[in-house]
Short mmCIF file of C-alpha atoms in Angstrom, two decimals:
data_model
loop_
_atom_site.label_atom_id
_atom_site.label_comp_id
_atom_site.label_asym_id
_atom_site.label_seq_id
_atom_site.Cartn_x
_atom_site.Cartn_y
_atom_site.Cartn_z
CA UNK A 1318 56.37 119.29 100.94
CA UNK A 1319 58.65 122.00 99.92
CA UNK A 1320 60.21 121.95 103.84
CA UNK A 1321 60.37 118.11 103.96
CA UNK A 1322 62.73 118.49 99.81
CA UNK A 1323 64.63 121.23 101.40
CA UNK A 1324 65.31 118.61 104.31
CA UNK A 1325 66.61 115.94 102.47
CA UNK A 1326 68.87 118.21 100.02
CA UNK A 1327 70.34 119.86 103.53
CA UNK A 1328 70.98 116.15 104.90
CA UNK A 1329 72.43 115.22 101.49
CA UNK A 1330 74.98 118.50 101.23
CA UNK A 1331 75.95 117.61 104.94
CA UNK A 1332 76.30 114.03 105.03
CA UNK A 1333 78.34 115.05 101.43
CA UNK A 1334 80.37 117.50 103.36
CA UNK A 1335 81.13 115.21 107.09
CA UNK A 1336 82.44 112.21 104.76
CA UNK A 1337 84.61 114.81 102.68
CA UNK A 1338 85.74 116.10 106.06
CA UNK A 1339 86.79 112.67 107.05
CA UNK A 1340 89.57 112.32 103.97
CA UNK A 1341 93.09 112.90 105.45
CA UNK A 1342 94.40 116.05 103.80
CA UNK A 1343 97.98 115.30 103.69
CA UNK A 1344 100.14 111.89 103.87
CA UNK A 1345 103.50 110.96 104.58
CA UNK A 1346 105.14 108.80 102.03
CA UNK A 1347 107.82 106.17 102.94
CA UNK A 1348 110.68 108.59 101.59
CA UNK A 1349 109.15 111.14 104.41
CA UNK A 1350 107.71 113.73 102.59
CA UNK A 1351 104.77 115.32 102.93
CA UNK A 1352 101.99 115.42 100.32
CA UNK A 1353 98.83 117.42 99.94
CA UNK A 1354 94.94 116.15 98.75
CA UNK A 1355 94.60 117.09 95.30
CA UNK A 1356 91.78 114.74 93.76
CA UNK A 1357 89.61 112.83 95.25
CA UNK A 1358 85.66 110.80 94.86
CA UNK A 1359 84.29 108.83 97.70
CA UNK A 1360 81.40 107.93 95.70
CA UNK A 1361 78.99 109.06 98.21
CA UNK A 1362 76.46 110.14 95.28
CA UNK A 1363 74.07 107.38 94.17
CA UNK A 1364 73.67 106.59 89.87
CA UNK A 1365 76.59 106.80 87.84
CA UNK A 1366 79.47 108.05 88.81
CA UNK A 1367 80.20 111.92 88.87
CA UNK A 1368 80.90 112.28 85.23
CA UNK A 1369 82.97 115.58 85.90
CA UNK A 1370 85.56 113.10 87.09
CA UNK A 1371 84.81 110.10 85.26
CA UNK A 1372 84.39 108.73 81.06
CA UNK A 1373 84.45 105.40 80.55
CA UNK A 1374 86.11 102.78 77.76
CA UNK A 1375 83.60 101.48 75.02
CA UNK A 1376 83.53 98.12 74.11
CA UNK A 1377 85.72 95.46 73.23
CA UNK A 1378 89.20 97.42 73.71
CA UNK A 1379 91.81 95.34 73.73
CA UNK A 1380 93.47 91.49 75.13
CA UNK A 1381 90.93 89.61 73.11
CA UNK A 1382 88.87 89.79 76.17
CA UNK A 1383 85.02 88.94 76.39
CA UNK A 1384 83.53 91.42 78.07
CA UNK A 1385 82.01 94.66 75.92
CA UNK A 1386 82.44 97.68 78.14
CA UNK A 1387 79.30 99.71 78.11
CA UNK A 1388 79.14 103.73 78.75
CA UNK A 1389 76.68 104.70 81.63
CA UNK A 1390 75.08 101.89 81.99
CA UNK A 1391 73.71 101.21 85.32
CA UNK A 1392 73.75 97.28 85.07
CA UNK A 1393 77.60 97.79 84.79
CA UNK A 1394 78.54 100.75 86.91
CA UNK A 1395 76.74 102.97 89.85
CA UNK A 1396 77.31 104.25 93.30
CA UNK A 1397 75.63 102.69 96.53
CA UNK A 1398 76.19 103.45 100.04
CA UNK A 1399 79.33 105.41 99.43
CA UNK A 1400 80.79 102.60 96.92
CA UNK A 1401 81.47 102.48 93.37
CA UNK A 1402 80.01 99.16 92.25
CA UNK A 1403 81.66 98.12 88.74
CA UNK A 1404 79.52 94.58 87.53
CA UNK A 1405 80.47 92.18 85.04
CA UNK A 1406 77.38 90.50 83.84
CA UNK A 1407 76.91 87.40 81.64
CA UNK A 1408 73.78 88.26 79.58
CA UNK A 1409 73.00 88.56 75.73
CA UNK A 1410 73.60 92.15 75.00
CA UNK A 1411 73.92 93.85 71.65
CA UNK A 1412 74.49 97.32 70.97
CA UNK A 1413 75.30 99.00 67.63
CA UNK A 1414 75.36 96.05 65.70
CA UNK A 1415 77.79 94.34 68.13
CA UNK A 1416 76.85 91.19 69.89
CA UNK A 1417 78.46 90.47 73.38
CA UNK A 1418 77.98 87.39 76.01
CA UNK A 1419 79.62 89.74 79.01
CA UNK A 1420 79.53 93.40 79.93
CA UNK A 1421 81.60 95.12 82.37
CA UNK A 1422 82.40 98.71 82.94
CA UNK A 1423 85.56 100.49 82.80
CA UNK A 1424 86.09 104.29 84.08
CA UNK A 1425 88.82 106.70 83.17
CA UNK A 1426 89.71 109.95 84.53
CA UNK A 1427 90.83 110.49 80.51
CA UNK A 1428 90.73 114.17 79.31
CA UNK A 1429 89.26 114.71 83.00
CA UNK A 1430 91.95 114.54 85.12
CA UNK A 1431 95.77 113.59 85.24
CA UNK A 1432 98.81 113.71 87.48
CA UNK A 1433 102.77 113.55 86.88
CA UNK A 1434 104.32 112.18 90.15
CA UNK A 1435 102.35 111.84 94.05
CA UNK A 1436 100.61 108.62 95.81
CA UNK A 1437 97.38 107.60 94.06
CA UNK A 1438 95.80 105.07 96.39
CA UNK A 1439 92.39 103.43 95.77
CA UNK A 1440 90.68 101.12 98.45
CA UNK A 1441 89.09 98.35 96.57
CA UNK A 1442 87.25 94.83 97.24
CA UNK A 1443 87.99 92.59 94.11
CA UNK A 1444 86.07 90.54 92.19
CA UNK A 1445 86.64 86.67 92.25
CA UNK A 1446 86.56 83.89 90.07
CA UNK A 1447 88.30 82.27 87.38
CA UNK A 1448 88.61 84.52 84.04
CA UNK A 1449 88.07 88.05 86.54
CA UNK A 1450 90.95 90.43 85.46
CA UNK A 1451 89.97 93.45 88.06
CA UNK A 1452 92.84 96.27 87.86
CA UNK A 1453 94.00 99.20 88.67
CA UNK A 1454 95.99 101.62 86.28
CA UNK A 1455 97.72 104.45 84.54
CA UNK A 1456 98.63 105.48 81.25
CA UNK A 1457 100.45 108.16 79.67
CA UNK A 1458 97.59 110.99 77.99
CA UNK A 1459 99.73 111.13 75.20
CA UNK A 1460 98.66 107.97 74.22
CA UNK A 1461 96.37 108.55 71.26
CA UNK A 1462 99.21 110.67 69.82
CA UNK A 1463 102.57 108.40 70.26
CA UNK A 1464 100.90 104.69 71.26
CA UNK A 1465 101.36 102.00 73.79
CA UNK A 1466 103.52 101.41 75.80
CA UNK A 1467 105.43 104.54 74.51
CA UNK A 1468 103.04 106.66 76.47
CA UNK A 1469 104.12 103.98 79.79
CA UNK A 1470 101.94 102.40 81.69
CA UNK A 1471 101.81 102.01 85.56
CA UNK A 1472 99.46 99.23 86.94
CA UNK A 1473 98.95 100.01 90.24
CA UNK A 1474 96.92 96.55 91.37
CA UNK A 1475 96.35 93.60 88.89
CA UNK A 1476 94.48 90.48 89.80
CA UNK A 1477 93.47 87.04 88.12
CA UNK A 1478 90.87 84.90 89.50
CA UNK A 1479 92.66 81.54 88.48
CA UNK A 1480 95.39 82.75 90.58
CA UNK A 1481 93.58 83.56 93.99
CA UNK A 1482 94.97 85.57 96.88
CA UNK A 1483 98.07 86.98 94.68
CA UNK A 1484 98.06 90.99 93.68
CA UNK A 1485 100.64 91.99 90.97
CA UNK A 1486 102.31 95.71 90.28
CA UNK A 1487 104.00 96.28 86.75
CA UNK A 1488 105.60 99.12 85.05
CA UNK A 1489 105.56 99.10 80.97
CA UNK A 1490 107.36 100.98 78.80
CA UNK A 1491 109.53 100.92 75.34
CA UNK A 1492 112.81 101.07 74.65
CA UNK A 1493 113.49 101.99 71.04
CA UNK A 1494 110.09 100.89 69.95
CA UNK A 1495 110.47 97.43 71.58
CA UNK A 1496 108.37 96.86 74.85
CA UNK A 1497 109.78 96.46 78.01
CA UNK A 1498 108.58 95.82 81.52
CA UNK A 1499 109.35 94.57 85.07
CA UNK A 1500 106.82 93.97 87.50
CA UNK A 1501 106.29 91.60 90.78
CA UNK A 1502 103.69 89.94 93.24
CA UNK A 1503 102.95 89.32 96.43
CA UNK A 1504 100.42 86.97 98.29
CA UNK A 1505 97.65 88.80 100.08
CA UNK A 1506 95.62 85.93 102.10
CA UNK A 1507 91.50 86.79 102.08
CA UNK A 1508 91.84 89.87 98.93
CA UNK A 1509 89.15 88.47 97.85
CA UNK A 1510 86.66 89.07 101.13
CA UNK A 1511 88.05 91.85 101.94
CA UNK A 1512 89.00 96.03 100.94
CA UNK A 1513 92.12 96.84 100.75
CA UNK A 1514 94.46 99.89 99.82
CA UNK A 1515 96.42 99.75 96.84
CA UNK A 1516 99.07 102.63 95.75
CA UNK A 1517 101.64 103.83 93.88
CA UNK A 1518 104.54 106.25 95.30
CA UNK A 1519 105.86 108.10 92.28
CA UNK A 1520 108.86 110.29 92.01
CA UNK A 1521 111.10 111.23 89.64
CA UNK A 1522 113.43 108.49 90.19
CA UNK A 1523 110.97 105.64 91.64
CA UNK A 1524 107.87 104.00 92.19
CA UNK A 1525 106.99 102.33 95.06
CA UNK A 1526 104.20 100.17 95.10
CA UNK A 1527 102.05 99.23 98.47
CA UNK A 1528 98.94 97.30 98.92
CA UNK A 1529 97.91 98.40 102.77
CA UNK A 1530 100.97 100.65 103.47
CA UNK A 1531 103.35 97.61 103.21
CA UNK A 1532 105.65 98.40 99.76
CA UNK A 1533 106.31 95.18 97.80
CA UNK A 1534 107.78 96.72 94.85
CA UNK A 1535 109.84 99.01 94.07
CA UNK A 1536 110.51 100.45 90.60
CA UNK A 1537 113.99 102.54 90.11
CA UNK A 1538 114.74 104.68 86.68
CA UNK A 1539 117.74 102.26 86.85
CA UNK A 1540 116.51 98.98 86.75
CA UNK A 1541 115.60 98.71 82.68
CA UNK A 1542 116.87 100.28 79.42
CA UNK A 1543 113.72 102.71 78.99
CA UNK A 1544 114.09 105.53 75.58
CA UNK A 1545 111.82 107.57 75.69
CA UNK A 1546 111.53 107.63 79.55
CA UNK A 1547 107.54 108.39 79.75
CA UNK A 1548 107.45 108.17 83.43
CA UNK A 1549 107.97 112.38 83.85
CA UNK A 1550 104.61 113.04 82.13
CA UNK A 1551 100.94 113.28 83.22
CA UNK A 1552 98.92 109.87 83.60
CA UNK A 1553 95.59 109.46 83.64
CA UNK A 1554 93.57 106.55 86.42
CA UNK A 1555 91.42 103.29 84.96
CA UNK A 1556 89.32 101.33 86.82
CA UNK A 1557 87.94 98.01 85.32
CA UNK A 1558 86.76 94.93 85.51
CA UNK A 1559 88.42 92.82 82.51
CA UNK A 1560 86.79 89.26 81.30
CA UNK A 1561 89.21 86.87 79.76
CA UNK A 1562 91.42 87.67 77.57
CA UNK A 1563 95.31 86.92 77.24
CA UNK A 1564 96.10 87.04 80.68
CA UNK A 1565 92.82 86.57 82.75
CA UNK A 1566 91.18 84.19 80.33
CA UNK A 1567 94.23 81.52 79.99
CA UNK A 1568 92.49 79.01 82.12
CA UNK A 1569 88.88 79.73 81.17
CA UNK A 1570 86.10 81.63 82.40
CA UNK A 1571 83.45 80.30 85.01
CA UNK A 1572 80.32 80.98 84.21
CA UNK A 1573 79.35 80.80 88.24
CA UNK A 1574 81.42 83.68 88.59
CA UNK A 1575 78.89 86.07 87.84
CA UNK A 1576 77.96 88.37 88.43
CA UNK A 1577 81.00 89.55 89.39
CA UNK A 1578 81.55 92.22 91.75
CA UNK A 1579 83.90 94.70 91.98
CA UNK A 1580 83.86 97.71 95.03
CA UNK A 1581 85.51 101.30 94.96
CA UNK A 1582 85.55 102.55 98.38
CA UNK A 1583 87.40 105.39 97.50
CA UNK A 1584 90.28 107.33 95.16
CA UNK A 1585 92.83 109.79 96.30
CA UNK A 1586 95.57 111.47 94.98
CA UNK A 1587 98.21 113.66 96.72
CA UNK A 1588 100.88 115.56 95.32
CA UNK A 1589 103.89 118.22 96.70
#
């Protein structure tokens, strides 16, 4: 018994170590320079996701969406066969004295880990359906200290299921306490039934914004009337699945939607 246990923890370390060994160690970006691995998960553990790199949001945060956002809850969030699996369910759930009709998960590298500048790419298969607001984000750690969107915000990937097969990047900020943003979209054919790689190119002076190495947007320090300029301070990564809300919800929610499914193949950030 104790030789067939000390079997399966070798296989585990190893399998562990050939799919870490697999992660490019250095990119080019499209301004030609050369960046270095960092951070990375490839969810390749099974359960909730490595909580050394991950906390998650706690209920109903913010939009006026539906779904509560539960903490380590398996029916929301866990890794299988090297994927994060984030699930928004439709189900009575009540916890605390709150009463919710959806859950979802959302996971934060908050007061884990943050980054000022690099490419932060995540390969993702999104959720479908109409009132699914899957996304992928950043936001300023000083947040709890001087607000949003003072603290900026930087959404790498957002999608809305009424709006099928388009991906949008935005950049939010404030400019003398009034907010301010500029963002754009582009048509991706099949997102849906499909992974993808979303990113962000961030420099001092720009963001470029890519889904599958093709840049669609690009972000200069020029293009709005941003005091004070948040974009030179550390960020931290969300991953969610929203429900509703002011944006996803504003042509309803379809109940045959769920469950809805979102997949993490992987997260990776390089830096100088």
């Amino acid at each position: 018994m104790k030789k067939t246990i000390a079997w399966f923890l070798l296989l585990a370390v190893t399998t562990t170590a050939l799919a870490q060994n697999d992660v490019p160690q250095t990119v080019q970006t499209a301004d030609g320079q050369t960046l270095r691995l960092v951070w990375n998960d490839e969810f390749s553990g099974t359960g909730l996701p490595n909580p050394e790199k991950w906390g998650y949001e706690h209920g109903f945060v913010r939009n006026w969406e539906k779904q509560f956002y539960t903490r380590e809850r398996l029916e929301n969030v866990f890794q299988k066969e090297g994927k994060l699996v984030i699930q928004s369910l439709k189900e009575n759930y009540e916890e605390n004295g709150q009463k919710a009709e959806i859950t979802s998960a959302s996971v934060t590298t908050e007061g884990k880990a943050a980054w000022t500048y690099g490419r932060i790419e995540v390969c993702a298969k999104l959720p479908t359906g109409r009132g699914a607001w899957p996304a992928i984000w950043m936001l300023g750690t000083n947040i709890r200290q001087i607000g949003w969107p003072r603290c900026g915000e930087i959404d790498i990937m957002e999608y809305v299921g009424f709006n099928p097969t388009q991906i949008h990047a935005t950049v939010h900020a404030s400019n003398h306490g009034k907010h301010t943003s500029k963002g754009f979209w582009t048509r991706l054919p099949g997102v849906e039934n499909r992974f993808a790689v979303y990113a962000v190119e961030w420099s001092e002076d720009k963001m470029d914004f890519f889904v599958d190495d093709q840049c669609y947007f690009t972000f200069k320090k020029t293009d709005l009337e941003i005091d004070p300029w948040p974009f030179d301070k550390p960020h931290y990564l969300i991953l969610n699945t929203a429900v509703g809300g002011s944006w996803g919800g504003q042509k309803g929610i379809d109940d045959a939607a769920f469950p809805m499914t979102y997949e993490i193949d992987y997260v990776r950030v390089y830096q100088k």
